[in-house]
Backbone as a chain_set.jsonl record, in Angstrom:
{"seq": "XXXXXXXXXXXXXXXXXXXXXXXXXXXXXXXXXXXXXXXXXXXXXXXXXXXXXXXXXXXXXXXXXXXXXXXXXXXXXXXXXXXXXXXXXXXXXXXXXXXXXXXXXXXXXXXXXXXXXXXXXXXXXXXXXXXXXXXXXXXXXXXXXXXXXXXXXXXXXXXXXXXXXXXXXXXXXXXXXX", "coords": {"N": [[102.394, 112.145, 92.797], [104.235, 110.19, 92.324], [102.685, 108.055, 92.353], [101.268, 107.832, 90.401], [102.954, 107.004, 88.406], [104.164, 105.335, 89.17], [101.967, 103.214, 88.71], [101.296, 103.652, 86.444], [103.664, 102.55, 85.17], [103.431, 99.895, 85.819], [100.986, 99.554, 84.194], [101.898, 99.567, 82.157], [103.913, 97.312, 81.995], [102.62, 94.693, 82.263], [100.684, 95.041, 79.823], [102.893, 94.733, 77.533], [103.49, 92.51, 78.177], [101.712, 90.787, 77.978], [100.021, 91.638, 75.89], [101.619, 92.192, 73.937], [102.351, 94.826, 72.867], [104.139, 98.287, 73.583], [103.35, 100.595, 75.767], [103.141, 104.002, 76.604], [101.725, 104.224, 79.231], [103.166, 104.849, 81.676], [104.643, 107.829, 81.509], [102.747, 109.417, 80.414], [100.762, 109.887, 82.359], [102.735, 110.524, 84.304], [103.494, 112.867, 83.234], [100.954, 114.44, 82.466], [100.436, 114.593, 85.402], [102.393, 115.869, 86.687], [101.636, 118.1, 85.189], [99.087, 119.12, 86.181], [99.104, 119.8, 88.401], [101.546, 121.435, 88.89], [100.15, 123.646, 87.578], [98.279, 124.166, 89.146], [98.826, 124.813, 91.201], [100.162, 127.582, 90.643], [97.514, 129.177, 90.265], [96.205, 129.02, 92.616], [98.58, 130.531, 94.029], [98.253, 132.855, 92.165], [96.144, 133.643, 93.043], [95.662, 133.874, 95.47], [97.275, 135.825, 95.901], [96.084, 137.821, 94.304], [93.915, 138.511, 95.784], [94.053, 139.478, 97.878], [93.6, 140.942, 101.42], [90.804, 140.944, 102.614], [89.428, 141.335, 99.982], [89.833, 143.382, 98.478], [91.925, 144.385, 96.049], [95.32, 143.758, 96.077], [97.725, 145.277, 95.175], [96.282, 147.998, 94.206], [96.907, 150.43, 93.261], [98.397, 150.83, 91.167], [97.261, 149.364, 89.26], [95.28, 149.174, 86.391], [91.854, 149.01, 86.08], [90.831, 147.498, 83.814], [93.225, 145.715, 83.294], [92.934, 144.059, 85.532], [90.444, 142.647, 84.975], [91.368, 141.284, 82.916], [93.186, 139.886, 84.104], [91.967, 138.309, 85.599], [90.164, 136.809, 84.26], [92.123, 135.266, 83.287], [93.519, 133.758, 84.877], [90.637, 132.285, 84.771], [90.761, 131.308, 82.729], [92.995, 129.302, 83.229], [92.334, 127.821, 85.198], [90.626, 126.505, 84.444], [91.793, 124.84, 82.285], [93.105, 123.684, 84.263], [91.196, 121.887, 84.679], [90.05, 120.222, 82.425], [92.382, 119.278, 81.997], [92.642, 117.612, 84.16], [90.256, 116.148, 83.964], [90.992, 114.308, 81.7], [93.708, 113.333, 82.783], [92.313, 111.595, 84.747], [90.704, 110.46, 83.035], [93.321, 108.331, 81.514], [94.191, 107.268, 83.71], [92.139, 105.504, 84.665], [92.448, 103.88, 82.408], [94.807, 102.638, 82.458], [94.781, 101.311, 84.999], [92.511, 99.645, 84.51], [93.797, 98.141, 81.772], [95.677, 96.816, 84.192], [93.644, 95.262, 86.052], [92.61, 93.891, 84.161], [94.721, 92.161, 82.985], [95.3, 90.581, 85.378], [92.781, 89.581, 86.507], [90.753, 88.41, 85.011], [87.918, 88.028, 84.398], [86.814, 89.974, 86.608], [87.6, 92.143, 86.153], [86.159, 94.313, 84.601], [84.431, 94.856, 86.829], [85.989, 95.397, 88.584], [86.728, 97.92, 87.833], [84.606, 99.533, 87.228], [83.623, 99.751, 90.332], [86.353, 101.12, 90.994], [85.939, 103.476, 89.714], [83.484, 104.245, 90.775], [83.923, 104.319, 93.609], [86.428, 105.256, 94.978], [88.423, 105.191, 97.192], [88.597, 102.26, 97.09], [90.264, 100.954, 94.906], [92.948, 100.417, 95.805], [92.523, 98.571, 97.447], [91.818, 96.67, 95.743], [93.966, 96.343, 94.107], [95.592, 95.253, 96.03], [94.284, 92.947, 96.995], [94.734, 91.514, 94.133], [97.888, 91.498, 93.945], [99.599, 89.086, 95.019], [98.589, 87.653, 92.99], [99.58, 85.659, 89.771], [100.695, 87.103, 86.39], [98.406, 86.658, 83.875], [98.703, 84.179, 81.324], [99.826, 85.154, 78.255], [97.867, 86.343, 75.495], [97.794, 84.533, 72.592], [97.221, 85.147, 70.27], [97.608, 87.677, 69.519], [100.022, 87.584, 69.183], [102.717, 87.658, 66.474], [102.117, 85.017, 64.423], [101.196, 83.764, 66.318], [102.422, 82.694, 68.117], [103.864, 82.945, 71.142], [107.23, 85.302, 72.064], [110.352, 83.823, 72.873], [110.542, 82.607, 76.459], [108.1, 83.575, 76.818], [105.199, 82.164, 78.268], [102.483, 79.946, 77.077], [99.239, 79.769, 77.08], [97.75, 76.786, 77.651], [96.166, 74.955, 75.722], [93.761, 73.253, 73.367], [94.503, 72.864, 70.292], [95.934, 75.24, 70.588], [98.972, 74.712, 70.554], [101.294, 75.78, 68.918], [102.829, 74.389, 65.977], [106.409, 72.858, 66.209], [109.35, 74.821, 64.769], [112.348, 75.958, 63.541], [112.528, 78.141, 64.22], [110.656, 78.646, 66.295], [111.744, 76.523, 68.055], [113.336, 75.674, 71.073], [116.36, 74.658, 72.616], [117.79, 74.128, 75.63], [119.971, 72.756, 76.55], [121.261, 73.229, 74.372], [123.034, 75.127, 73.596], [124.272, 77.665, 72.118], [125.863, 80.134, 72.84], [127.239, 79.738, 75.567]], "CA": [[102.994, 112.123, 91.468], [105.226, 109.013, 91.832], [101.869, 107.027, 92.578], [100.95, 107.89, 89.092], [103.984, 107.168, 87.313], [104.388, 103.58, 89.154], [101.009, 102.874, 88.268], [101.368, 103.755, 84.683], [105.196, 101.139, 84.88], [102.581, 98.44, 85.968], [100.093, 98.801, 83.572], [102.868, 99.342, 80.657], [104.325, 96.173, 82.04], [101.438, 94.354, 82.1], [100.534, 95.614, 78.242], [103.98, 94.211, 77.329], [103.325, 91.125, 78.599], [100.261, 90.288, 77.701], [99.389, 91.899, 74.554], [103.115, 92.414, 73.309], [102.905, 96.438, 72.791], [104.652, 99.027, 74.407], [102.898, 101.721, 75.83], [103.492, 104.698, 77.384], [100.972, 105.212, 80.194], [104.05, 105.953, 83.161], [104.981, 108.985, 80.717], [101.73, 110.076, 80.215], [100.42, 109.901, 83.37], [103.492, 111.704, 84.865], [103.382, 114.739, 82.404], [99.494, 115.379, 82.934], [100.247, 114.765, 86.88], [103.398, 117.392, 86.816], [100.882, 119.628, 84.655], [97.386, 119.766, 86.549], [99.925, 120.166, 89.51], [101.752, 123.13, 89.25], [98.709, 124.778, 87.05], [97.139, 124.257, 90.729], [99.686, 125.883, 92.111], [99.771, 128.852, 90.054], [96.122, 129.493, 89.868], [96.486, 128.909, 93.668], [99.263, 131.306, 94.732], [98.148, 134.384, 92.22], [94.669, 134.278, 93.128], [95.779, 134.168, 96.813], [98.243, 137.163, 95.703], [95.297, 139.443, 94.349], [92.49, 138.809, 96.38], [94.583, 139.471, 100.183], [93.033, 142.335, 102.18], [89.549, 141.015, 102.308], [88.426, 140.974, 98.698], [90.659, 144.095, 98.086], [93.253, 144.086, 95.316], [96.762, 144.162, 96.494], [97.796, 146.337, 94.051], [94.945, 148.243, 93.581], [97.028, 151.945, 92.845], [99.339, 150.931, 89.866], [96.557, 148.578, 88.023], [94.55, 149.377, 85.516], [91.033, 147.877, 86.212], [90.898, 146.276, 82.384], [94.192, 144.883, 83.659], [92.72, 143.146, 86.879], [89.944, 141.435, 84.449], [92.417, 140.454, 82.007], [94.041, 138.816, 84.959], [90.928, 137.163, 86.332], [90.125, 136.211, 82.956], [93.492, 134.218, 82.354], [92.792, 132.727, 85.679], [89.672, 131.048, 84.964], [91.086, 130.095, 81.746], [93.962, 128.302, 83.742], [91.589, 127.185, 86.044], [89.166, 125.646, 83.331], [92.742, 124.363, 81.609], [93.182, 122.593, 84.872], [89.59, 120.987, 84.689], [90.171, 119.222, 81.131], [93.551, 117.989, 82.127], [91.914, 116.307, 85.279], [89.291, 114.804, 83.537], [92.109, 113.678, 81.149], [94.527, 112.317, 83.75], [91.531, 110.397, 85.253], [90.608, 108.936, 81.843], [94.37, 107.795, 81.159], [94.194, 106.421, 84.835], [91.448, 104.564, 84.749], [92.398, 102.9, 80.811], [95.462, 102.047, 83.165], [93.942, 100.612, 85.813], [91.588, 98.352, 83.659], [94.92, 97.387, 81.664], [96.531, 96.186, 85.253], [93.081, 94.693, 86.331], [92.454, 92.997, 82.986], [96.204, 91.139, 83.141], [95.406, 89.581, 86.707], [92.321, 88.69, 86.787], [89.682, 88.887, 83.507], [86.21, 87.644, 84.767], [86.342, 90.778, 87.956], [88.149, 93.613, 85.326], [85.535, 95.097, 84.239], [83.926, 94.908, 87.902], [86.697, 96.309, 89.612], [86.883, 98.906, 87.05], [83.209, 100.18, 87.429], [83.926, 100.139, 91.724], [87.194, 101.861, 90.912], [85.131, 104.809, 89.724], [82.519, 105.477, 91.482], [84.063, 104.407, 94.828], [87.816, 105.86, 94.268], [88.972, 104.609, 98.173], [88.614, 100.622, 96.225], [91.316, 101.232, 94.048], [94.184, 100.317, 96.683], [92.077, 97.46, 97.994], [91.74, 95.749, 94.849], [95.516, 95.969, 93.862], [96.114, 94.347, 97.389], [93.452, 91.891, 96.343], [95.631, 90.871, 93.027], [98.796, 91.495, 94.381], [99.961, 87.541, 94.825], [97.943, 86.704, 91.767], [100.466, 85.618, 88.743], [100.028, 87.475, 85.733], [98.046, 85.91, 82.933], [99.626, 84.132, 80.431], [99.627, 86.199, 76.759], [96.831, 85.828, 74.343], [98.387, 84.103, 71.322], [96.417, 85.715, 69.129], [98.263, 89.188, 69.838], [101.61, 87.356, 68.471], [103.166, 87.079, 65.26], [101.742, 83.386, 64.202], [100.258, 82.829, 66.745], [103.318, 81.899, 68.862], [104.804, 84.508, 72.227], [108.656, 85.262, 72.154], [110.634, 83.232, 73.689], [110.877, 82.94, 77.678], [106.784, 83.835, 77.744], [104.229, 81.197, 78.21], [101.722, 80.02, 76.196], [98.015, 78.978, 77.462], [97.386, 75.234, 77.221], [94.527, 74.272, 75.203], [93.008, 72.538, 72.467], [95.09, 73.966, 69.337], [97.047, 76.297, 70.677], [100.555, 74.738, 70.326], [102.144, 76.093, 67.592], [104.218, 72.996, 65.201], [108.154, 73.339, 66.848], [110.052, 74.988, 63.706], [113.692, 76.114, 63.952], [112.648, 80.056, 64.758], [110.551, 78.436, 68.012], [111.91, 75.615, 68.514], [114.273, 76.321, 72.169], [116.384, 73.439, 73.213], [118.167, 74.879, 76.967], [120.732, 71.944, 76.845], [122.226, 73.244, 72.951], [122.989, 76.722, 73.676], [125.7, 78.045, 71.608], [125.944, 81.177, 73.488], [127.332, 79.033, 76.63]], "C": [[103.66, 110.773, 91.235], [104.465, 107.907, 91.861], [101.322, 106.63, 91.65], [102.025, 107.502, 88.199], [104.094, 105.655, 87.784], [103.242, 102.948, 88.666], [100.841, 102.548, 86.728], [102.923, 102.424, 83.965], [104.367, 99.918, 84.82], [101.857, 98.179, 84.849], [100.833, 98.728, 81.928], [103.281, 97.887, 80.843], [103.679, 94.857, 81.739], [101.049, 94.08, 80.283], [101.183, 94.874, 77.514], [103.94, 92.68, 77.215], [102.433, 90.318, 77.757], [99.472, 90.373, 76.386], [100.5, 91.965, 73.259], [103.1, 93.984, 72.629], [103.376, 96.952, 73.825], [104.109, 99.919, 74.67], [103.462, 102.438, 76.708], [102.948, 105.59, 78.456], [102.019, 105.69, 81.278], [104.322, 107.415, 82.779], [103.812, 109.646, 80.682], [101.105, 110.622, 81.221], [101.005, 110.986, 84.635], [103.423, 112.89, 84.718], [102.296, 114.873, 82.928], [99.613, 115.532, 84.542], [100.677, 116.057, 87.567], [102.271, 118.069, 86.277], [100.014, 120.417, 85.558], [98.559, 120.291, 88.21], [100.662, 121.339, 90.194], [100.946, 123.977, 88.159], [98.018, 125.011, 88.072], [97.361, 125.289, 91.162], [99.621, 127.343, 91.797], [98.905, 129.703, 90.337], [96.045, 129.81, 91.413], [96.939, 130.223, 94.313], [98.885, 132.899, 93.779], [96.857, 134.691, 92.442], [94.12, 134.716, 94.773], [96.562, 135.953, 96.622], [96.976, 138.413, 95.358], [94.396, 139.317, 95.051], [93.074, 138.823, 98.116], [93.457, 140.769, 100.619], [92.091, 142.355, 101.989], [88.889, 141.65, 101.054], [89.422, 142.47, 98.152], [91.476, 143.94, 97.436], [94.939, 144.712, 96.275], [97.259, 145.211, 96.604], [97.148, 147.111, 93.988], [95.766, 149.897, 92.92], [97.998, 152.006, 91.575], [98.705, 149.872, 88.674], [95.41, 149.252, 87.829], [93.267, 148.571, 85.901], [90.464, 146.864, 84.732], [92.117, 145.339, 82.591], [93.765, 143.908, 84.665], [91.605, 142.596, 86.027], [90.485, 141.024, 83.64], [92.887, 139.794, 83.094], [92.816, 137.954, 85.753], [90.373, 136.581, 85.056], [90.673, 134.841, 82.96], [93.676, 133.336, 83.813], [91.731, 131.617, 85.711], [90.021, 130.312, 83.969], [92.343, 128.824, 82.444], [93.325, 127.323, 84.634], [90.767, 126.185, 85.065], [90.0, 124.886, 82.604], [92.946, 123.03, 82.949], [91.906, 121.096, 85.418], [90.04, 119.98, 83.909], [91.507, 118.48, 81.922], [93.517, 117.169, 83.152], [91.594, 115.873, 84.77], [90.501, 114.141, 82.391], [93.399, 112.703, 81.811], [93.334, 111.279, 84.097], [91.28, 109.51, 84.038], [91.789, 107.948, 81.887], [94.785, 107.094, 82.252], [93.64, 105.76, 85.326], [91.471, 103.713, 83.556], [93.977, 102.334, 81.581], [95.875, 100.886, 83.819], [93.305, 99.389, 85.12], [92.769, 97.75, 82.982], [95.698, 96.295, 82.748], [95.395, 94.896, 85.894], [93.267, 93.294, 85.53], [93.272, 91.62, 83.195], [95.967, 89.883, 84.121], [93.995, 88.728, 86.637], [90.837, 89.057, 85.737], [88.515, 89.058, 83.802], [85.941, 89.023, 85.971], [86.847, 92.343, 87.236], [87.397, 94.829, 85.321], [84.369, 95.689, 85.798], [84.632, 95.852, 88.873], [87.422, 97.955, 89.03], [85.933, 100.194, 87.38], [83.33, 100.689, 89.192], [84.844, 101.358, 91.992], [86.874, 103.312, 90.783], [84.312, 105.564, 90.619], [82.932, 105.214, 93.065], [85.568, 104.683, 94.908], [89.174, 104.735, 95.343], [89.488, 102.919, 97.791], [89.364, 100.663, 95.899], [92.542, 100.46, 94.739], [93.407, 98.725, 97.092], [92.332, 96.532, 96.769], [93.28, 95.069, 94.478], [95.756, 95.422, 95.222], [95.799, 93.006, 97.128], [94.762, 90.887, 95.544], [96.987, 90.871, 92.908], [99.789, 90.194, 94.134], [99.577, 86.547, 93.315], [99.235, 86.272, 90.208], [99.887, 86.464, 87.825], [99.618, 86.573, 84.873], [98.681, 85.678, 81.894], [99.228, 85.341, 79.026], [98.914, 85.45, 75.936], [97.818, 85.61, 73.232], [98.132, 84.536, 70.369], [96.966, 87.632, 68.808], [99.571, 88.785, 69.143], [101.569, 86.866, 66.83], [103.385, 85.522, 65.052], [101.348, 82.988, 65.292], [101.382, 82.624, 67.812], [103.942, 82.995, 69.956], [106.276, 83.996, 71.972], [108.958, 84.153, 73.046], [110.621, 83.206, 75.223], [108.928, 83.269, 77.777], [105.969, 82.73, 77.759], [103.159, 81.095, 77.475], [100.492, 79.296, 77.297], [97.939, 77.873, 76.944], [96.185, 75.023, 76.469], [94.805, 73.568, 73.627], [93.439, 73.643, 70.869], [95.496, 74.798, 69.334], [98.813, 76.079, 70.577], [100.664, 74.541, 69.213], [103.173, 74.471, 67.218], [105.421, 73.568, 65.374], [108.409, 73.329, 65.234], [111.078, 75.313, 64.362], [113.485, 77.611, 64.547], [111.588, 79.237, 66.23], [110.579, 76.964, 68.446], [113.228, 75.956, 70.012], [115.075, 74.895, 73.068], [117.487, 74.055, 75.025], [120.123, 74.036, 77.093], [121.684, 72.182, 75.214], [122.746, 74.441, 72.615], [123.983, 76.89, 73.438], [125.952, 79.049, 72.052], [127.035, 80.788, 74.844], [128.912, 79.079, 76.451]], "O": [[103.665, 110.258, 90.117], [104.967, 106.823, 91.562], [100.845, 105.497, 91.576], [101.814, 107.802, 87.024], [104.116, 104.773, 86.926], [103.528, 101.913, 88.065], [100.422, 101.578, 86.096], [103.082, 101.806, 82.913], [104.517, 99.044, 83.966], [101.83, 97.054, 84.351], [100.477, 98.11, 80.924], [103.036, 97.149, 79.889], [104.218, 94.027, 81.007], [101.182, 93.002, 79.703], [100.537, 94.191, 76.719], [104.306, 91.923, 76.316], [102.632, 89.351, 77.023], [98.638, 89.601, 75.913], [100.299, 91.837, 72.051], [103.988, 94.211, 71.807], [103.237, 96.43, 74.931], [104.14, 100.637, 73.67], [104.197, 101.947, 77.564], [103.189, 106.762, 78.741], [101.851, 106.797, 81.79], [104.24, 108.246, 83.683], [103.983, 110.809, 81.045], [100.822, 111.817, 81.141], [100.444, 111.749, 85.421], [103.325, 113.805, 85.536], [102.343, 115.463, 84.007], [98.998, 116.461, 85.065], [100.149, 116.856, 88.34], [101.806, 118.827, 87.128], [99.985, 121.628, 85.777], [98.355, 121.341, 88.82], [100.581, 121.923, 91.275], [101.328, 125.138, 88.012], [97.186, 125.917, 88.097], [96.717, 126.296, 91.454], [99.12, 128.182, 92.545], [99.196, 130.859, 90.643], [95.791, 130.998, 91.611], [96.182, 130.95, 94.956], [99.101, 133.974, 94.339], [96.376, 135.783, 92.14], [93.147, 135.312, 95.234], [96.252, 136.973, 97.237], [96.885, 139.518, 95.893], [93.738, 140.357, 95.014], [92.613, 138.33, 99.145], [92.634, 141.294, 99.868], [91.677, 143.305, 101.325], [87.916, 142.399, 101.142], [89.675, 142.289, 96.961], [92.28, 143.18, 97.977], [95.315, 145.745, 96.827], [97.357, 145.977, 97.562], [97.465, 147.318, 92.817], [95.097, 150.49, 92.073], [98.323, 153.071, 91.05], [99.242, 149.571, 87.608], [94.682, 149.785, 88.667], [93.49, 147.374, 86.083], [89.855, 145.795, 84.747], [92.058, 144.216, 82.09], [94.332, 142.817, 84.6], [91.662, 141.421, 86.391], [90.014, 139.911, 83.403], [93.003, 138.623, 82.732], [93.047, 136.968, 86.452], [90.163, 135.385, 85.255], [90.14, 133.749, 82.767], [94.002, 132.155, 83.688], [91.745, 130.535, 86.299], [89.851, 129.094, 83.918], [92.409, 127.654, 82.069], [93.733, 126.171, 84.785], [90.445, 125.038, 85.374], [89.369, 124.007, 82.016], [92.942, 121.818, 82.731], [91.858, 120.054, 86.072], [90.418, 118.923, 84.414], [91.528, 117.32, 82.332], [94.185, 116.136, 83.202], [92.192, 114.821, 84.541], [90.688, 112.982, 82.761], [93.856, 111.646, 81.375], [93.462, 110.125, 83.688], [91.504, 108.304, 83.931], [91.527, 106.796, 82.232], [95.684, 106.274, 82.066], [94.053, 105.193, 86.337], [90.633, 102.813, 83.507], [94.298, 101.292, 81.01], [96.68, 99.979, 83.605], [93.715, 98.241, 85.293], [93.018, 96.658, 83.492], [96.202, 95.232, 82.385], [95.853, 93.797, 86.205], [93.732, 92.201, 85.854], [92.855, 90.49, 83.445], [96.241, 88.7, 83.924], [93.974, 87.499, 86.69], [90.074, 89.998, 85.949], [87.946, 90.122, 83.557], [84.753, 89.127, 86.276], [86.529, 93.439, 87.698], [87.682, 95.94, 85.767], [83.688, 96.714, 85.764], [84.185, 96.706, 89.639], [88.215, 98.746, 89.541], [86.242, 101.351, 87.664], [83.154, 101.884, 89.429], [84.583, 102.298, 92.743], [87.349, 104.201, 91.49], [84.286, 106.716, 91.052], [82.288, 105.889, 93.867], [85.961, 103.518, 94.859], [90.114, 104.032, 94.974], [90.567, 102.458, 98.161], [90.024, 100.21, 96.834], [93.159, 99.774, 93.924], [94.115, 97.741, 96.881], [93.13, 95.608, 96.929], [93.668, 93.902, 94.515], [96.861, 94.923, 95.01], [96.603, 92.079, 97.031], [95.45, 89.981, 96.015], [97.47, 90.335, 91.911], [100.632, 90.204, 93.238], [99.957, 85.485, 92.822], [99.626, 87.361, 89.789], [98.718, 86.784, 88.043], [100.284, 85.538, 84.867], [99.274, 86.597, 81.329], [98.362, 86.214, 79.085], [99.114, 84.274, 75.632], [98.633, 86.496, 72.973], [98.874, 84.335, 69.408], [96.589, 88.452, 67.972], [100.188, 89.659, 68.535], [100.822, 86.113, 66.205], [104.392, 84.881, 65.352], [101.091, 81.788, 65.39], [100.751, 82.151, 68.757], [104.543, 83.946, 69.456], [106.608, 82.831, 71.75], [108.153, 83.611, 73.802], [110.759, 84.409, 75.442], [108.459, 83.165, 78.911], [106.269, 82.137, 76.723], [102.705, 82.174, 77.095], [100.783, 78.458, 78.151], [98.045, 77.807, 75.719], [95.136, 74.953, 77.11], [95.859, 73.46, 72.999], [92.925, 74.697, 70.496], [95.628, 75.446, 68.296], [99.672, 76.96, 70.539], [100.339, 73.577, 68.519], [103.895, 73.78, 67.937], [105.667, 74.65, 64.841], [108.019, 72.443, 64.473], [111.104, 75.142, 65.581], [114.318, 78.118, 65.298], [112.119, 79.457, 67.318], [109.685, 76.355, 69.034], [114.143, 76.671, 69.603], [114.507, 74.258, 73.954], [117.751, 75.114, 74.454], [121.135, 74.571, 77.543], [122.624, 71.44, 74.93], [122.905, 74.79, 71.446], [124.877, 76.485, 74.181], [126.941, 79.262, 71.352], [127.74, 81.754, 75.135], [129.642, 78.51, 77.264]]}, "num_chains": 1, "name": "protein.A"}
């Protein structure tokens, strides 16, 4: 659970950075983790509860047998509830993932995205991989004019520095705050 929730801080952080929104994959990620989690459990401990005594109901002298398929019923529906919200955590943990890739390192994203899937064990390797890597500066093109807040960096190139006005102009040495 907490592997999912730091995961989801990174790639919010990341997001933040880089694109300048806020998202809320640690939140998201957490809730569906807590969900499919104890829906496991549940599904788990009452299906261990009626089926003890070699395939025998527990219970078997104070239930109704329309009662014992109403209750295997509302089992598979919990069970089939905990299907979707897997494949739902995995989506929202692999649009994550590709967020955290993306940030570090662009040209291998979509590479270590595709590995990430179908080989799951990768996943840990890669973040080791990009670990040391800085993050990438922020696309300019994500900011209002063109220009990142203060304190973030801008990519060097060929028409990308914004003309110094008084809203980003930053002198370190005139700081009336001081």
């Amino acid at each position: 659970i907490f592997n999912t929730y730091i995961l989801g801080k990174i790639a919010d952080d990341v997001n933040f950075c880089r694109r300048n929104k806020r998202t809320k994959y640690s939140g998201i990620l957490l809730g569906l983790t807590i969900a499919v989690t104890v829906l496991s459990l549940v599904v788990g401990i009452v299906s261990a509860c009626l089926f003890l005594n070699g395939g025998d109901f527990y219970f078997t002298q104070d239930v109704l047998p329309g009662d014992v398929m109403l209750l295997v019923f509302l089992l598979f529906a919990c069970g089939s509830l905990v299907s979707v919200l897997s494949i739902v955590l995995e989506v929202f943990l692999f649009i994550a993932l590709y967020r955290i890739y993306y940030g570090y390192d662009q040209m291998n994203a979509t590479l270590y995205e595709v590995l990430s899937i179908l080989f799951s064990f990768m996943t840990p390797i890669f973040l080791f991989i990009l670990r040391n890597r800085p993050l990438l500066p922020p696309d300019p093109r994500t900011f209002a004019g063109g220009v990142p807040p203060m304190g973030m960096t801008q990519p060097a190139g060929e028409g990308m520095t914004p003309p110094v006005t008084a809203e980003n102009n930053f002198d370190p040495t005139n700081r009336k705050d001081v």
